[in-house]
Coordinates of C-alpha atoms and ligand atoms in Angstrom, one line a residue:
M40 CA -4.7 -31.8 -5.0
T41 CA -5.9 -28.4 -3.9
R42 CA -5.8 -25.4 -6.1
P43 CA -2.1 -24.4 -6.2
S44 CA -2.8 -20.6 -6.4
V45 CA -1.3 -18.6 -3.5
A46 CA -0.1 -15.2 -2.4
R47 CA 3.2 -15.7 -0.7
I48 CA 4.1 -12.9 1.7
D49 CA 7.9 -12.6 2.4
L50 CA 8.0 -11.0 5.8
D51 CA 11.8 -10.8 5.7
A52 CA 11.5 -8.7 2.5
L53 CA 9.0 -6.5 4.4
R54 CA 11.6 -6.0 7.2
H55 CA 14.3 -5.3 4.7
N56 CA 12.2 -2.6 3.1
A57 CA 11.3 -1.0 6.4
R58 CA 15.0 -0.9 7.3
H59 CA 15.9 0.5 3.9
L60 CA 13.3 3.3 4.1
Q61 CA 14.3 4.0 7.7
A62 CA 17.9 4.5 6.6
L63 CA 16.9 6.9 3.8
H64 CA 14.5 9.0 5.9
G65 CA 15.9 8.9 9.4
G66 CA 13.7 10.0 12.3
R67 CA 10.7 7.8 13.1
Q68 CA 8.6 5.6 10.8
L69 CA 4.9 4.8 10.8
A70 CA 4.3 1.7 8.7
V71 CA 1.1 2.3 6.7
L72 CA -1.0 -0.9 6.9
K73 CA -4.3 0.3 5.6
A74 CA -6.4 -1.9 3.4
D75 CA -5.1 -5.0 5.2
A76 CA -1.6 -3.9 4.5
Y77 CA -2.2 -3.3 0.8
G78 CA -3.4 -6.9 0.6
H79 CA -0.5 -8.4 2.5
G80 CA -2.3 -9.1 5.8
A81 CA -2.1 -6.3 8.4
V82 CA -1.7 -8.4 11.5
D83 CA 1.1 -10.5 10.1
C84 CA 2.8 -7.4 8.7
A85 CA 2.4 -5.5 12.0
R86 CA 3.9 -8.4 13.9
A87 CA 6.8 -8.7 11.5
L88 CA 7.6 -5.0 11.9
R89 CA 7.7 -5.1 15.6
G90 CA 10.9 -3.4 16.7
L91 CA 11.5 -1.9 13.3
S92 CA 8.8 0.7 12.9
D93 CA 7.8 3.2 15.6
G94 CA 4.1 2.9 14.9
L95 CA 1.5 1.8 12.4
A96 CA -1.0 3.7 10.3
V97 CA -4.4 2.7 8.9
A98 CA -7.2 4.6 7.2
F99 CA -10.1 3.9 9.6
V100 CA -10.8 3.2 13.2
D101 CA -12.2 -0.2 12.4
E102 CA -8.8 -1.2 10.9
A103 CA -7.1 -0.1 14.1
R104 CA -9.6 -2.0 16.2
A105 CA -8.7 -5.2 14.4
L106 CA -5.0 -4.7 15.1
R107 CA -5.7 -4.0 18.8
A108 CA -7.9 -7.1 19.0
A109 CA -5.0 -9.1 17.6
G110 CA -2.8 -7.9 20.5
L111 CA -0.8 -5.3 18.8
T112 CA 0.2 -2.5 21.2
A113 CA 2.2 -0.1 18.9
P114 CA 0.9 3.4 18.4
I115 CA -1.6 3.4 15.5
L116 CA -2.4 6.6 13.5
V117 CA -5.9 6.7 11.9
L118 CA -5.3 8.6 8.7
E119 CA -8.9 9.6 7.9
G120 CA -9.6 10.3 11.5
A121 CA -12.8 9.7 13.5
F122 CA -16.3 9.6 11.9
D123 CA -18.3 9.9 15.1
A124 CA -18.1 10.5 18.9
D125 CA -17.8 6.8 19.6
E126 CA -14.7 6.5 17.5
V127 CA -13.1 9.4 19.3
T128 CA -13.9 7.7 22.7
F129 CA -12.5 4.4 21.4
A130 CA -9.4 6.1 20.0
A131 CA -8.6 7.6 23.4
A132 CA -9.2 4.3 25.2
A133 CA -7.2 2.3 22.7
S134 CA -4.3 4.8 22.4
L135 CA -5.0 5.5 18.8
W136 CA -3.7 8.7 17.3
L137 CA -6.2 10.6 15.2
V138 CA -5.7 12.7 12.2
V139 CA -7.9 15.8 12.2
H140 CA -8.6 17.2 8.8
Q141 CA -12.0 18.9 9.0
D142 CA -14.0 21.1 11.4
R143 CA -16.5 18.3 12.1
Q144 CA -13.6 16.2 13.6
L145 CA -12.4 19.1 15.6
H146 CA -15.9 19.5 17.1
L147 CA -16.1 15.8 17.9
I148 CA -12.9 16.1 19.9
E149 CA -13.9 19.3 21.6
Q150 CA -17.3 17.8 22.7
A151 CA -15.8 14.5 23.9
S152 CA -15.6 13.8 27.6
L153 CA -12.1 12.4 27.9
P154 CA -9.4 12.3 30.6
D155 CA -6.8 15.0 30.3
G156 CA -4.1 14.4 27.6
A157 CA -6.0 11.3 26.3
L158 CA -5.8 12.1 22.6
Q159 CA -2.7 12.4 20.4
V160 CA -3.7 14.4 17.4
W161 CA -2.2 14.8 13.9
L162 CA -3.3 18.1 12.4
K163 CA -3.5 17.8 8.6
V164 CA -2.7 20.8 6.6
D165 CA -3.8 20.9 2.9
S166 CA -0.6 22.1 1.2
G167 CA -1.8 21.4 -2.3
M168 CA -3.4 18.0 -2.5
H169 CA -6.8 19.8 -2.3
R170 CA -8.6 16.7 -1.0
A171 CA -8.5 16.5 2.8
G172 CA -6.9 18.9 5.2
F173 CA -7.3 22.4 6.6
A174 CA -6.3 25.5 4.6
P175 CA -2.8 26.5 5.4
E176 CA -4.0 29.9 6.7
R177 CA -5.8 28.1 9.5
A178 CA -2.9 26.0 10.7
R179 CA -1.6 28.4 13.3
E180 CA -5.0 29.1 14.9
L181 CA -6.0 25.4 14.9
H182 CA -2.7 24.2 16.3
Q183 CA -3.0 26.7 19.2
R184 CA -6.6 25.7 19.8
L185 CA -5.8 22.0 19.9
Q186 CA -2.7 22.5 22.1
A187 CA -4.9 24.5 24.5
D188 CA -7.5 21.7 24.7
P189 CA -7.0 19.7 27.9
R190 CA -8.1 16.4 26.2
V191 CA -5.2 16.7 23.7
G192 CA -1.9 15.4 24.8
S193 CA 0.2 16.2 21.7
V194 CA -0.2 17.7 18.3
T195 CA 1.8 16.6 15.3
L196 CA 1.7 18.6 12.1
M197 CA 1.3 16.7 8.8
S198 CA 0.5 17.1 5.2
H199 CA 0.3 14.7 2.2
F200 CA 1.9 15.0 -1.3
A201 CA -0.2 14.9 -4.5
R202 CA 2.6 14.1 -7.0
A203 CA 5.8 13.1 -5.1
D204 CA 6.1 10.1 -7.5
E205 CA 7.0 12.6 -10.3
P206 CA 10.6 13.7 -9.6
G207 CA 10.3 16.4 -12.4
C208 CA 7.2 18.0 -11.0
D209 CA 7.8 21.0 -8.7
L210 CA 4.5 20.7 -6.8
T211 CA 6.2 18.7 -4.0
A212 CA 8.7 21.5 -3.4
R213 CA 5.9 24.0 -3.5
Q214 CA 3.8 21.9 -1.0
T215 CA 6.8 21.6 1.3
A216 CA 7.4 25.4 1.2
L217 CA 3.8 26.2 1.8
F218 CA 3.7 23.8 4.8
E219 CA 6.8 25.3 6.2
Q220 CA 5.5 28.8 5.9
A221 CA 2.1 27.9 7.4
T222 CA 3.6 26.1 10.4
A223 CA 6.7 28.2 11.0
G224 CA 7.5 28.5 14.7
L225 CA 4.9 26.1 15.8
P226 CA 6.1 23.5 18.3
G227 CA 5.8 19.8 17.8
P228 CA 6.9 17.1 15.3
R229 CA 6.1 17.1 11.6
S230 CA 5.4 14.5 9.0
L231 CA 5.2 15.0 5.2
C232 CA 6.5 11.9 3.3
N233 CA 4.7 9.0 1.9
S234 CA 6.9 6.4 0.1
A235 CA 7.6 8.6 -2.9
G236 CA 8.6 11.4 -0.6
V237 CA 11.0 9.2 1.3
L238 CA 12.5 7.9 -1.9
A239 CA 12.7 11.0 -4.0
W240 CA 12.4 14.1 -1.8
P241 CA 15.1 14.3 0.9
S242 CA 14.3 18.0 1.4
A243 CA 10.9 17.0 2.7
H244 CA 12.1 14.5 5.3
R245 CA 10.9 15.5 8.7
D246 CA 10.3 13.8 12.1
W247 CA 8.0 11.0 10.9
A248 CA 7.9 9.1 7.6
R249 CA 4.6 7.4 6.5
P250 CA 5.6 4.8 3.9
G251 CA 3.1 2.4 2.4
I252 CA 3.6 1.0 -1.0
A253 CA 7.4 1.0 -0.8
L254 CA 7.3 -1.2 2.3
Y255 CA 5.7 -3.8 0.1
G256 CA 8.5 -3.5 -2.4
A257 CA 6.8 -1.6 -5.3
D258 CA 8.7 1.5 -6.3
P259 CA 6.2 4.3 -6.7
L260 CA 8.6 6.0 -9.1
L261 CA 8.3 3.0 -11.4
R262 CA 12.1 2.9 -12.0
P263 CA 12.9 -0.1 -14.1
Q264 CA 16.2 -0.8 -12.4
G265 CA 14.5 -1.1 -9.0
C266 CA 15.5 0.9 -5.9
G267 CA 16.8 -1.4 -3.2
L268 CA 13.4 -2.7 -2.3
R269 CA 12.4 -6.3 -2.4
P270 CA 8.9 -7.4 -3.5
V271 CA 6.9 -8.8 -0.5
M272 CA 4.1 -10.5 -2.4
T273 CA 4.5 -13.3 -4.9
L274 CA 1.2 -14.2 -6.6
A275 CA 1.8 -17.7 -7.9
S276 CA 0.2 -20.8 -9.2
Q277 CA 0.9 -23.8 -11.4
V278 CA 0.0 -24.9 -14.9
F279 CA -2.9 -27.3 -14.3
A280 CA -3.8 -28.3 -17.9
E281 CA -2.4 -27.8 -21.3
R282 CA -3.4 -27.9 -24.9
W283 CA -2.4 -27.1 -28.5
L284 CA -4.1 -24.4 -30.6
A285 CA -3.9 -24.8 -34.4
P286 CA -3.5 -21.7 -36.5
G287 CA -6.8 -19.8 -36.7
E288 CA -8.2 -21.2 -33.5
P289 CA -9.3 -18.6 -31.0
L290 CA -8.7 -18.9 -27.3
G291 CA -11.1 -18.5 -24.4
C292 CA -13.8 -15.9 -23.9
G293 CA -14.3 -13.1 -26.3
T294 CA -11.8 -12.1 -29.0
G295 CA -8.7 -11.8 -27.0
F296 CA -6.4 -14.1 -29.0
T297 CA -6.4 -16.2 -32.1
A298 CA -3.4 -18.5 -32.8
T299 CA -1.4 -17.6 -35.9
E300 CA 0.9 -20.6 -35.5
P301 CA 0.8 -23.8 -33.5
T302 CA 0.6 -22.6 -29.9
R303 CA 0.9 -24.5 -26.7
V304 CA -1.4 -23.1 -24.0
G305 CA -1.1 -23.6 -20.3
L306 CA -4.1 -23.1 -18.0
V307 CA -3.7 -21.5 -14.7
A308 CA -6.4 -21.7 -12.0
L309 CA -6.4 -18.0 -11.0
G310 CA -8.5 -15.2 -12.5
Y311 CA -10.0 -11.8 -11.9
A312 CA -12.0 -13.1 -9.0
D313 CA -8.6 -13.6 -7.3
G314 CA -7.5 -10.0 -8.1
Y315 CA -5.5 -10.6 -11.3
P316 CA -6.6 -7.7 -13.5
R317 CA -9.0 -8.5 -16.3
T318 CA -7.5 -5.6 -18.3
A319 CA -4.1 -7.3 -18.6
P320 CA -3.7 -7.8 -22.3
T321 CA -2.1 -10.6 -24.3
G322 CA 1.7 -10.2 -23.9
T323 CA 1.6 -9.3 -20.2
P324 CA 4.7 -11.1 -18.8
V325 CA 4.4 -14.1 -16.5
A326 CA 7.2 -16.5 -15.4
V327 CA 6.8 -20.2 -16.0
E328 CA 9.5 -22.5 -14.6
G329 CA 11.5 -19.4 -13.8
R330 CA 11.5 -18.1 -17.4
R331 CA 9.6 -15.2 -18.8
S332 CA 6.6 -16.0 -21.0
R333 CA 3.4 -14.2 -21.6
L334 CA -0.3 -14.1 -20.9
I335 CA -2.4 -15.0 -23.9
G336 CA -6.1 -14.5 -24.3
R337 CA -8.6 -12.9 -21.9
V338 CA -8.3 -13.3 -18.2
S339 CA -11.4 -15.2 -17.0
M340 CA -13.0 -15.1 -13.5
D341 CA -11.3 -18.3 -12.4
M342 CA -8.7 -19.0 -15.0
L343 CA -6.1 -17.4 -17.2
T344 CA -3.9 -18.8 -20.0
V345 CA -0.2 -18.6 -20.6
D346 CA 2.0 -19.3 -23.6
L347 CA 4.1 -22.5 -23.3
T348 CA 5.1 -22.6 -26.9
G349 CA 8.8 -21.7 -26.4
L350 CA 9.1 -23.7 -23.1
P351 CA 9.3 -27.4 -24.1
D352 CA 10.2 -28.4 -20.5
A353 CA 7.1 -26.7 -19.0
G354 CA 3.9 -28.5 -18.6
I355 CA 1.3 -29.6 -16.0
G356 CA 2.7 -28.7 -12.5
S357 CA 5.1 -26.0 -13.8
P358 CA 5.3 -23.1 -11.3
V359 CA 3.8 -19.8 -12.6
E360 CA 4.5 -16.4 -11.2
L361 CA 2.0 -13.7 -12.0
W362 CA 4.0 -11.1 -10.1
G363 CA 6.8 -11.2 -7.5
A364 CA 10.6 -11.2 -7.8
Q365 CA 10.7 -12.3 -11.4
I366 CA 7.7 -10.2 -12.7
P367 CA 7.5 -6.8 -11.1
V368 CA 4.0 -5.9 -10.1
N369 CA 4.5 -2.5 -11.5
E370 CA 5.0 -4.0 -15.0
V371 CA 1.7 -5.9 -14.8
A372 CA 0.0 -2.8 -13.4
G373 CA 1.3 -0.6 -16.2
L374 CA 0.1 -3.0 -18.9
A375 CA -3.3 -3.4 -17.2
G376 CA -3.8 0.4 -17.0
T377 CA -3.5 0.7 -13.2
L378 CA -1.1 0.9 -10.3
A379 CA 0.6 -1.6 -8.1
Y380 CA -1.5 -0.2 -5.2
E381 CA -4.7 -1.4 -6.8
L382 CA -3.4 -4.8 -7.9
L383 CA -2.0 -5.6 -4.5
C384 CA -4.9 -4.6 -2.4
N385 CA -7.3 -6.4 -4.7
V386 CA -5.8 -9.8 -4.1
K387 CA -8.5 -12.1 -2.6
R388 CA -9.8 -15.7 -2.6
V389 CA -6.3 -17.1 -2.9
P390 CA -4.8 -18.3 0.4
R391 CA -2.1 -16.0 1.8
H392 CA 1.0 -17.8 3.0
G393 CA 3.4 -15.9 5.2
V394 CA 7.1 -16.9 4.8
G395 CA 10.1 -15.7 6.8
Y396 CA 10.4 -13.8 10.0
A397 CA 7.1 -14.1 11.9
T398 CA 6.2 -17.6 10.6
R399 CA 9.3 -19.4 11.8
A400 CA 8.7 -21.7 14.7
Ligands
LIG294 C1 -1.8 5.9 2.2 C2 -1.2 7.1 2.8 C3 0.2 7.0 2.9 C4 1.1 6.0 2.3 O1 1.2 6.2 0.9 P1 2.2 5.4 0.0 O2 2.1 6.1 -1.3 O3 1.6 4.0 -0.1 O4 3.5 5.4 0.6 C5 0.8 8.1 3.7 N1 0.1 9.1 4.2 C6 -1.2 9.1 4.0 C7 -2.0 10.3 4.6 C8 -1.9 8.1 3.3 O5 -3.2 8.2 3.2

């Protein structure tokens, strides 16, 4: 028997989410597939989204290179832009779209020898994130400069939200207003919304949406009742051994858990080396045989332990879901002190099994 731990990727759920977000935002959609599609497998996800999204987005040129090598022909936006002249040349040759967010990248483009109209550029304006992007006062001048450059075929104006996942925070409205003011009258399409913007800020919807996390079914607003999205990844395994703990007996490494009553423990062959967070405490929900139970004790590198005490039918071979449709990844992330983003893109070592759309014969 091979280790039963697996990350199942439901590509039909991915397609459902893309359609749902498209219906909310309208216009065109770039599916954000950076970090290997947040741990879901960028090539499979890109193939599943063919015909549903108008383009793809990744963080780095190397990520785009891998998608091109796999035969994907959709437009790909490189969100952090080019790092050197070779990347600019490659971008033009491979029809990648480049974000430009700093002067160095502007100079790389202006010094490149490229055919006329070879580069599609997204000019990033810093409307309040204060991380990457040009000061809003420079948007007009830079837009004109790029439009006048013969190498540049088109310029899209973009900005990124810092706190769109907080519906009560007025920063998003202020960022939108500042972006509007800085780009008023300039021609060309615009793009503001990440997932939270699409879900919570209709006033910020523009020509292009850039959803990431919501495509994978995790609500960035952490609403307990869900939001019409379906989880794409199920991190699952099976109980592979069991034992009883007598009252007073500690479990596993360190001081995570000591039984206060007779406790039946199931061992699961999946640990923090697979990306399950070591910071998840005793009590973090898991599903065993389709019923909610809890993690007990410390998560080890290759193993974790679940409570089978109230589940007399469960035993060796019982299916265990760590997150997925029964256990929202947001719930695990919250208890582990992190976000679904980090948990999903940290999944490794377990085999990834695509199910649904792109895997059917
Ligand atoms: C990662 C990223 C996104 C997607 O963000 P989500 O919160 O995952 O929807 C959109 N735009 C930019 C510039 C990004 O870096």
